[in-house]
XYZ file of C-alpha atoms in Angstrom:
84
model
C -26.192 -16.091 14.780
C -22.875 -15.699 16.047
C -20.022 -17.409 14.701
C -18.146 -20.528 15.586
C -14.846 -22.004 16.533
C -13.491 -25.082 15.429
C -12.124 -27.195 18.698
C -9.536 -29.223 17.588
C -7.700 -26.344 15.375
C -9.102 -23.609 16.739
C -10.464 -22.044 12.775
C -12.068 -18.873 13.263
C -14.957 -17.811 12.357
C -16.614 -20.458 10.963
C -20.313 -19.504 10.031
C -22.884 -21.457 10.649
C -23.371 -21.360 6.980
C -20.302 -22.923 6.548
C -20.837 -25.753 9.573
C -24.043 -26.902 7.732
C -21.470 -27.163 4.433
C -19.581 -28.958 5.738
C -22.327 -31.399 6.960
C -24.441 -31.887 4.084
C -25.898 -35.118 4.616
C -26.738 -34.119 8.288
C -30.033 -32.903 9.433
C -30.080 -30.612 12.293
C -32.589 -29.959 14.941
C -33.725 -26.459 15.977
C -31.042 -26.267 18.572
C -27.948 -27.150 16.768
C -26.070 -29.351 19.294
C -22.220 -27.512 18.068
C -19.881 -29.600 20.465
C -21.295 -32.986 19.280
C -19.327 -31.795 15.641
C -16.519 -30.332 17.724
C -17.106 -26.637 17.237
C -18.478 -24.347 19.865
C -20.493 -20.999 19.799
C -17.932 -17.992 20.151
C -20.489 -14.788 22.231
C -20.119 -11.851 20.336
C -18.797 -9.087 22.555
C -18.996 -4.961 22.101
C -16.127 -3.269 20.649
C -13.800 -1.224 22.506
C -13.544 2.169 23.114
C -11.081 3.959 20.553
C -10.076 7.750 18.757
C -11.868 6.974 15.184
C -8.993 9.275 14.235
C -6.380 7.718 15.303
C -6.903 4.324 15.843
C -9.102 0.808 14.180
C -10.707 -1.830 15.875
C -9.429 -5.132 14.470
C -10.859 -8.796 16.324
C -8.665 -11.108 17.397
C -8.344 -14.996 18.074
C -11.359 -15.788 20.403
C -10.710 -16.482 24.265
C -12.442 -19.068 26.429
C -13.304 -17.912 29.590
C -13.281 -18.906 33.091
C -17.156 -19.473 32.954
C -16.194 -22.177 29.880
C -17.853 -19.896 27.070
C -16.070 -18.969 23.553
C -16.358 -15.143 23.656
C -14.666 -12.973 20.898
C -12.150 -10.247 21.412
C -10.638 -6.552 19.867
C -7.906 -4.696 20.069
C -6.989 -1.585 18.915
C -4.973 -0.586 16.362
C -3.141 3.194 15.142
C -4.895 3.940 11.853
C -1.750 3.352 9.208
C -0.777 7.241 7.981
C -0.149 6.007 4.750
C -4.063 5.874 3.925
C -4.679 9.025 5.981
């Protein structure tokens, strides 16, 4: 499952591991109704394209789109020379 964001302070990730946590005395149905709780599914979404020599893929904050969907988001990064 793909992780969550928390609405209100935008946390991320929060697994759904964690969600249940911090809902113990909750029971959930099959389709876990996120918003109700204030979180929201973010999409996972492939990494970009980068020189494995030169550079690291490192996610950032989560963006929602214009089609009102949490999807999450990389950038690229120069690999630090220092552990070269």
């Amino acid at each position: 499952m793909a992780n969550l964001i928390k609405l209100d302070t935008q946390e991320y990730p929060v697994s759904a591991e964690e969600f249940k946590r911090r809902f113990p005395n909750t029971s959930f149905p099959a389709q876990i109704p996120f918003a109700d709780f204030g979180y929201a599914v973010v999409f996972p979404t492939p990494h970009l394209a980068y020189d494995a020599t030169t550079q690291t893929v490192g996610e950032i904050a989560p963006v929602l789109t214009h089609k009102g969907a949490w999807e999450q988001r990389w950038i690229t990064l120069p690999v630090d020379a220092s552990t070269v």
